[in-house]
Amino acid sequence: MTAKASESGRKVDGRRGGVRGAMTPTRVAVLVLVVLALIFIFENTGETEIRLLIPLVTMPLWAALLAVGIIGALFGAYFMRRRR
């Protein structure tokens, strides 16, 4: 069953459909932050040394930043899901 649309293009219940309805200010802000984070990560191409308890690991800085970003996203998703 589909919602009926008025002449203005909005659905009867006031919501918008399509791309404009999906692009809320929060989603746009998150998308901008993700793009900026990826630019920051891939601009840092130098080597870095990371101490993992005892061993010393040398790796590209972009890989270290990407790994930390992924770990942060996983922790954030876990705690947001747990809060519900």
CSV table of N, CA, C and O in Angstrom, one decimal:
chain,number,residue,atom,x,y,z
A,1,MET,N,0.8,-1.2,0.0
A,1,MET,CA,0.0,0.0,0.0
A,1,MET,C,0.9,1.2,0.0
A,1,MET,O,1.8,1.3,0.8
A,2,THR,N,0.7,2.2,-0.9
A,2,THR,CA,1.5,3.4,-0.9
A,2,THR,C,0.7,4.6,-0.4
A,2,THR,O,-0.5,4.6,-0.4
A,3,ALA,N,1.5,5.6,0.1
A,3,ALA,CA,0.9,6.8,0.7
A,3,ALA,C,0.5,7.7,-0.5
A,3,ALA,O,1.2,7.8,-1.4
A,4,LYS,N,-0.6,8.4,-0.3
A,4,LYS,CA,-1.1,9.3,-1.3
A,4,LYS,C,-0.3,10.6,-1.2
A,4,LYS,O,0.1,11.0,-0.2
A,5,ALA,N,0.0,11.2,-2.4
A,5,ALA,CA,0.7,12.5,-2.4
A,5,ALA,C,-0.2,13.6,-2.8
A,5,ALA,O,-1.2,13.4,-3.5
A,6,SER,N,0.0,14.7,-2.2
A,6,SER,CA,-0.8,15.9,-2.5
A,6,SER,C,-0.2,16.6,-3.8
A,6,SER,O,0.8,16.1,-4.3
A,7,GLU,N,-0.8,17.7,-4.2
A,7,GLU,CA,-0.3,18.4,-5.4
A,7,GLU,C,1.1,19.0,-5.2
A,7,GLU,O,1.8,19.2,-6.1
A,8,SER,N,1.5,19.3,-4.0
A,8,SER,CA,2.8,19.9,-3.7
A,8,SER,C,3.9,18.9,-3.8
A,8,SER,O,5.1,19.2,-3.7
A,9,GLY,N,3.6,17.6,-3.9
A,9,GLY,CA,4.6,16.6,-4.0
A,9,GLY,C,4.9,15.9,-2.7
A,9,GLY,O,5.6,14.9,-2.6
A,10,ARG,N,4.4,16.4,-1.6
A,10,ARG,CA,4.6,15.8,-0.3
A,10,ARG,C,3.5,14.7,-0.1
A,10,ARG,O,2.4,14.8,-0.6
A,11,LYS,N,3.9,13.7,0.7
A,11,LYS,CA,2.9,12.7,1.1
A,11,LYS,C,1.9,13.3,2.0
A,11,LYS,O,2.1,14.3,2.7
A,12,VAL,N,0.7,12.7,2.1
A,12,VAL,CA,-0.4,13.2,2.9
A,12,VAL,C,0.0,13.4,4.4
A,12,VAL,O,-0.4,14.4,5.0
A,13,ASP,N,0.9,12.6,4.9
A,13,ASP,CA,1.3,12.7,6.3
A,13,ASP,C,2.4,13.7,6.5
A,13,ASP,O,2.9,13.8,7.6
A,14,GLY,N,2.8,14.4,5.5
A,14,GLY,CA,3.8,15.5,5.6
A,14,GLY,C,5.2,15.1,5.4
A,14,GLY,O,6.1,16.0,5.3
A,15,ARG,N,5.5,13.9,5.2
A,15,ARG,CA,6.9,13.4,4.9
A,15,ARG,C,7.2,13.6,3.4
A,15,ARG,O,6.3,13.5,2.6
A,16,ARG,N,8.5,13.7,3.2
A,16,ARG,CA,8.9,13.7,1.8
A,16,ARG,C,9.5,12.4,1.4
A,16,ARG,O,10.0,11.7,2.2
A,17,GLY,N,9.4,12.0,0.1
A,17,GLY,CA,9.9,10.8,-0.3
A,17,GLY,C,11.2,11.0,-1.1
A,17,GLY,O,11.6,12.1,-1.4
A,18,GLY,N,11.9,10.0,-1.5
A,18,GLY,CA,13.0,10.1,-2.4
A,18,GLY,C,14.3,10.6,-1.7
A,18,GLY,O,14.4,10.4,-0.5
A,19,VAL,N,15.2,11.2,-2.5
A,19,VAL,CA,16.5,11.6,-2.0
A,19,VAL,C,16.4,12.8,-1.0
A,19,VAL,O,17.0,12.8,0.0
A,20,ARG,N,15.5,13.7,-1.2
A,20,ARG,CA,15.4,14.9,-0.3
A,20,ARG,C,14.9,14.4,1.1
A,20,ARG,O,15.3,15.0,2.1
A,21,GLY,N,14.1,13.4,1.2
A,21,GLY,CA,13.6,13.0,2.4
A,21,GLY,C,14.7,12.2,3.2
A,21,GLY,O,14.7,12.2,4.4
A,22,ALA,N,15.6,11.6,2.4
A,22,ALA,CA,16.7,10.8,3.0
A,22,ALA,C,17.8,11.6,3.5
A,22,ALA,O,18.6,11.2,4.4
A,23,MET,N,18.0,12.8,2.9
A,23,MET,CA,19.1,13.7,3.3
A,23,MET,C,18.7,14.7,4.4
A,23,MET,O,18.5,15.8,4.1
A,24,THR,N,18.7,14.2,5.6
A,24,THR,CA,18.4,15.1,6.7
A,24,THR,C,19.7,15.8,7.1
A,24,THR,O,20.8,15.4,6.7
A,25,PRO,N,19.6,16.9,7.9
A,25,PRO,CA,20.8,17.6,8.3
A,25,PRO,C,21.8,16.8,9.1
A,25,PRO,O,23.0,16.9,8.9
A,26,THR,N,21.3,15.9,9.9
A,26,THR,CA,22.2,15.0,10.6
A,26,THR,C,23.0,14.1,9.7
A,26,THR,O,24.2,13.9,9.8
A,27,ARG,N,22.3,13.5,8.7
A,27,ARG,CA,23.0,12.6,7.7
A,27,ARG,C,24.0,13.4,6.9
A,27,ARG,O,25.1,12.9,6.6
A,28,VAL,N,23.7,14.6,6.5
A,28,VAL,CA,24.6,15.4,5.8
A,28,VAL,C,25.9,15.7,6.6
A,28,VAL,O,27.0,15.6,6.1
A,29,ALA,N,25.7,16.1,7.9
A,29,ALA,CA,26.8,16.3,8.7
A,29,ALA,C,27.7,15.1,8.9
A,29,ALA,O,28.9,15.2,8.9
A,30,VAL,N,27.1,13.9,9.1
A,30,VAL,CA,27.9,12.7,9.3
A,30,VAL,C,28.6,12.4,8.0
A,30,VAL,O,29.8,12.0,8.0
A,31,LEU,N,28.0,12.6,6.8
A,31,LEU,CA,28.6,12.3,5.6
A,31,LEU,C,29.8,13.3,5.4
A,31,LEU,O,30.9,12.8,4.9
A,32,VAL,N,29.7,14.5,5.7
A,32,VAL,CA,30.8,15.5,5.6
A,32,VAL,C,31.9,15.1,6.5
A,32,VAL,O,33.1,15.1,6.2
A,33,LEU,N,31.6,14.7,7.8
A,33,LEU,CA,32.7,14.2,8.7
A,33,LEU,C,33.4,13.0,8.2
A,33,LEU,O,34.6,12.9,8.3
A,34,VAL,N,32.7,12.1,7.6
A,34,VAL,CA,33.3,10.9,7.1
A,34,VAL,C,34.2,11.2,5.9
A,34,VAL,O,35.4,10.7,5.8
A,35,VAL,N,33.8,12.1,5.0
A,35,VAL,CA,34.7,12.5,3.9
A,35,VAL,C,35.9,13.2,4.4
A,35,VAL,O,37.0,12.9,4.0
A,36,LEU,N,35.8,14.1,5.4
A,36,LEU,CA,36.9,14.8,6.0
A,36,LEU,C,37.9,13.8,6.7
A,36,LEU,O,39.1,14.0,6.6
A,37,ALA,N,37.3,12.8,7.4
A,37,ALA,CA,38.2,11.8,8.0
A,37,ALA,C,39.0,11.0,7.0
A,37,ALA,O,40.2,10.8,7.2
A,38,LEU,N,38.3,10.6,5.9
A,38,LEU,CA,39.0,9.9,4.9
A,38,LEU,C,40.1,10.7,4.2
A,38,LEU,O,41.2,10.2,3.9
A,39,ILE,N,39.8,12.0,4.0
A,39,ILE,CA,40.9,12.9,3.4
A,39,ILE,C,42.0,13.0,4.4
A,39,ILE,O,43.2,12.9,4.0
A,40,PHE,N,41.8,13.2,5.6
A,40,PHE,CA,42.8,13.3,6.7
A,40,PHE,C,43.7,12.0,6.7
A,40,PHE,O,44.9,12.0,6.8
A,41,ILE,N,43.0,10.8,6.7
A,41,ILE,CA,43.7,9.6,6.7
A,41,ILE,C,44.6,9.4,5.5
A,41,ILE,O,45.8,9.0,5.7
A,42,PHE,N,44.1,9.6,4.3
A,42,PHE,CA,44.9,9.2,3.1
A,42,PHE,C,45.9,10.3,2.8
A,42,PHE,O,46.7,10.1,1.9
A,43,GLU,N,45.8,11.5,3.4
A,43,GLU,CA,46.8,12.5,3.1
A,43,GLU,C,48.1,12.2,4.0
A,43,GLU,O,49.2,12.7,3.6
A,44,ASN,N,48.0,11.5,5.0
A,44,ASN,CA,49.1,11.2,5.9
A,44,ASN,C,49.7,9.8,5.4
A,44,ASN,O,49.3,8.8,5.9
A,45,THR,N,50.7,9.9,4.5
A,45,THR,CA,51.2,8.7,3.9
A,45,THR,C,52.6,8.4,4.5
A,45,THR,O,53.2,7.4,4.0
A,46,GLY,N,53.1,9.1,5.4
A,46,GLY,CA,54.4,8.7,6.0
A,46,GLY,C,54.4,7.5,6.9
A,46,GLY,O,53.3,6.9,7.2
A,47,GLU,N,55.6,7.0,7.2
A,47,GLU,CA,55.7,5.8,8.1
A,47,GLU,C,55.6,6.2,9.5
A,47,GLU,O,56.0,7.3,9.9
A,48,THR,N,55.1,5.3,10.4
A,48,THR,CA,55.1,5.6,11.8
A,48,THR,C,55.4,4.3,12.5
A,48,THR,O,55.2,3.2,12.0
A,49,GLU,N,55.9,4.4,13.7
A,49,GLU,CA,56.2,3.3,14.6
A,49,GLU,C,55.1,3.2,15.7
A,49,GLU,O,54.9,4.2,16.4
A,50,ILE,N,54.6,2.0,15.9
A,50,ILE,CA,53.6,1.9,16.9
A,50,ILE,C,54.0,0.7,17.9
A,50,ILE,O,54.4,-0.4,17.4
A,51,ARG,N,54.0,1.0,19.2
A,51,ARG,CA,54.4,-0.1,20.1
A,51,ARG,C,53.1,-0.8,20.5
A,51,ARG,O,52.2,-0.2,21.1
A,52,LEU,N,53.0,-2.1,20.2
A,52,LEU,CA,51.9,-3.0,20.6
A,52,LEU,C,52.4,-3.8,21.8
A,52,LEU,O,52.9,-4.9,21.6
A,53,LEU,N,52.2,-3.3,23.0
A,53,LEU,CA,52.7,-3.9,24.3
A,53,LEU,C,54.3,-4.1,24.2
A,53,LEU,O,55.0,-3.2,24.6
A,54,ILE,N,54.8,-5.1,23.6
A,54,ILE,CA,56.2,-5.3,23.5
A,54,ILE,C,56.8,-5.1,22.1
A,54,ILE,O,57.7,-4.3,22.0
A,55,PRO,N,56.2,-5.6,21.1
A,55,PRO,CA,56.8,-5.4,19.7
A,55,PRO,C,56.6,-4.0,19.2
A,55,PRO,O,55.6,-3.4,19.5
A,56,LEU,N,57.5,-3.6,18.4
A,56,LEU,CA,57.5,-2.3,17.7
A,56,LEU,C,57.1,-2.5,16.3
A,56,LEU,O,57.8,-3.2,15.6
A,57,VAL,N,56.0,-2.0,15.8
A,57,VAL,CA,55.5,-2.2,14.5
A,57,VAL,C,55.7,-0.9,13.7
A,57,VAL,O,55.3,0.1,14.1
A,58,THR,N,56.2,-1.0,12.4
A,58,THR,CA,56.3,0.1,11.5
A,58,THR,C,55.3,-0.1,10.4
A,58,THR,O,55.2,-1.2,9.8
A,59,MET,N,54.5,0.9,10.2
A,59,MET,CA,53.4,0.8,9.2
A,59,MET,C,53.1,2.2,8.7
A,59,MET,O,53.5,3.2,9.3
A,60,PRO,N,52.5,2.3,7.5
A,60,PRO,CA,52.1,3.6,7.0
A,60,PRO,C,51.1,4.3,8.0
A,60,PRO,O,50.3,3.7,8.6
A,61,LEU,N,51.3,5.6,8.1
A,61,LEU,CA,50.4,6.4,9.0
A,61,LEU,C,48.9,6.3,8.7
A,61,LEU,O,48.1,6.2,9.5
A,62,TRP,N,48.6,6.3,7.3
A,62,TRP,CA,47.2,6.2,6.9
A,62,TRP,C,46.6,4.9,7.4
A,62,TRP,O,45.4,4.9,7.8
A,63,ALA,N,47.4,3.8,7.4
A,63,ALA,CA,46.8,2.5,7.8
A,63,ALA,C,46.5,2.5,9.3
A,63,ALA,O,45.5,2.0,9.8
A,64,ALA,N,47.4,3.1,10.1
A,64,ALA,CA,47.2,3.2,11.5
A,64,ALA,C,46.0,4.1,11.9
A,64,ALA,O,45.2,3.7,12.7
A,65,LEU,N,45.9,5.2,11.2
A,65,LEU,CA,44.7,6.1,11.4
A,65,LEU,C,43.4,5.4,11.0
A,65,LEU,O,42.4,5.5,11.7
A,66,LEU,N,43.4,4.7,9.9
A,66,LEU,CA,42.3,4.0,9.4
A,66,LEU,C,41.9,2.9,10.4
A,66,LEU,O,40.7,2.7,10.7
A,67,ALA,N,42.9,2.2,10.9
A,67,ALA,CA,42.6,1.1,11.9
A,67,ALA,C,41.9,1.7,13.2
A,67,ALA,O,41.0,1.2,13.7
A,68,VAL,N,42.5,2.8,13.7
A,68,VAL,CA,41.9,3.5,14.8
A,68,VAL,C,40.5,4.0,14.6
A,68,VAL,O,39.6,3.9,15.4
A,69,GLY,N,40.3,4.5,13.4
A,69,GLY,CA,38.9,5.0,13.0
A,69,GLY,C,37.9,3.8,13.0
A,69,GLY,O,36.8,4.0,13.5
A,70,ILE,N,38.3,2.7,12.4
A,70,ILE,CA,37.4,1.5,12.4
A,70,ILE,C,37.1,1.0,13.8
A,70,ILE,O,36.0,0.7,14.1
A,71,ILE,N,38.2,1.0,14.6
A,71,ILE,CA,38.0,0.5,16.0
A,71,ILE,C,37.0,1.5,16.7
A,71,ILE,O,36.1,1.0,17.5
A,72,GLY,N,37.2,2.8,16.5
A,72,GLY,CA,36.3,3.7,17.2
A,72,GLY,C,34.9,3.6,16.7
A,72,GLY,O,33.9,3.7,17.5
A,73,ALA,N,34.7,3.3,15.4
A,73,ALA,CA,33.3,3.2,14.8
A,73,ALA,C,32.7,1.9,15.4
A,73,ALA,O,31.5,1.9,15.7
A,74,LEU,N,33.5,0.9,15.6
A,74,LEU,CA,32.9,-0.4,16.1
A,74,LEU,C,32.5,-0.2,17.6
A,74,LEU,O,31.4,-0.6,18.0
A,75,PHE,N,33.3,0.5,18.4
A,75,PHE,CA,33.0,0.8,19.8
A,75,PHE,C,31.7,1.7,19.8
A,75,PHE,O,30.9,1.4,20.7
A,76,GLY,N,31.7,2.7,19.0
A,76,GLY,CA,30.5,3.6,19.0
A,76,GLY,C,29.3,2.8,18.6
A,76,GLY,O,28.2,3.0,19.3
A,77,ALA,N,29.3,2.0,17.6
A,77,ALA,CA,28.1,1.2,17.2
A,77,ALA,C,27.7,0.2,18.3
A,77,ALA,O,26.5,0.1,18.6
A,78,TYR,N,28.7,-0.4,19.0
A,78,TYR,CA,28.4,-1.3,20.1
A,78,TYR,C,27.6,-0.6,21.3
A,78,TYR,O,26.6,-1.0,21.8
A,79,PHE,N,28.2,0.6,21.7
A,79,PHE,CA,27.6,1.3,22.8
A,79,PHE,C,26.2,2.0,22.4
A,79,PHE,O,25.3,2.1,23.2
A,80,MET,N,26.1,2.4,21.1
A,80,MET,CA,24.8,2.9,20.7
A,80,MET,C,23.7,1.8,20.7
A,80,MET,O,22.6,2.0,21.1
A,81,ARG,N,24.1,0.6,20.3
A,81,ARG,CA,23.2,-0.5,20.2
A,81,ARG,C,22.8,-0.9,21.6
A,81,ARG,O,21.7,-1.3,21.9
A,82,ARG,N,23.8,-0.9,22.5
A,82,ARG,CA,23.6,-1.4,23.9
A,82,ARG,C,22.7,-0.4,24.7
A,82,ARG,O,22.0,-0.8,25.6
A,83,ARG,N,22.7,0.9,24.3
A,83,ARG,CA,21.9,1.9,24.9
A,83,ARG,C,20.4,1.8,24.7
A,83,ARG,O,19.6,2.2,25.4
A,84,ARG,N,20.1,1.1,23.6
A,84,ARG,CA,18.6,1.0,23.2
A,84,ARG,C,18.0,0.0,24.1
A,84,ARG,O,17.9,-0.8,24.6
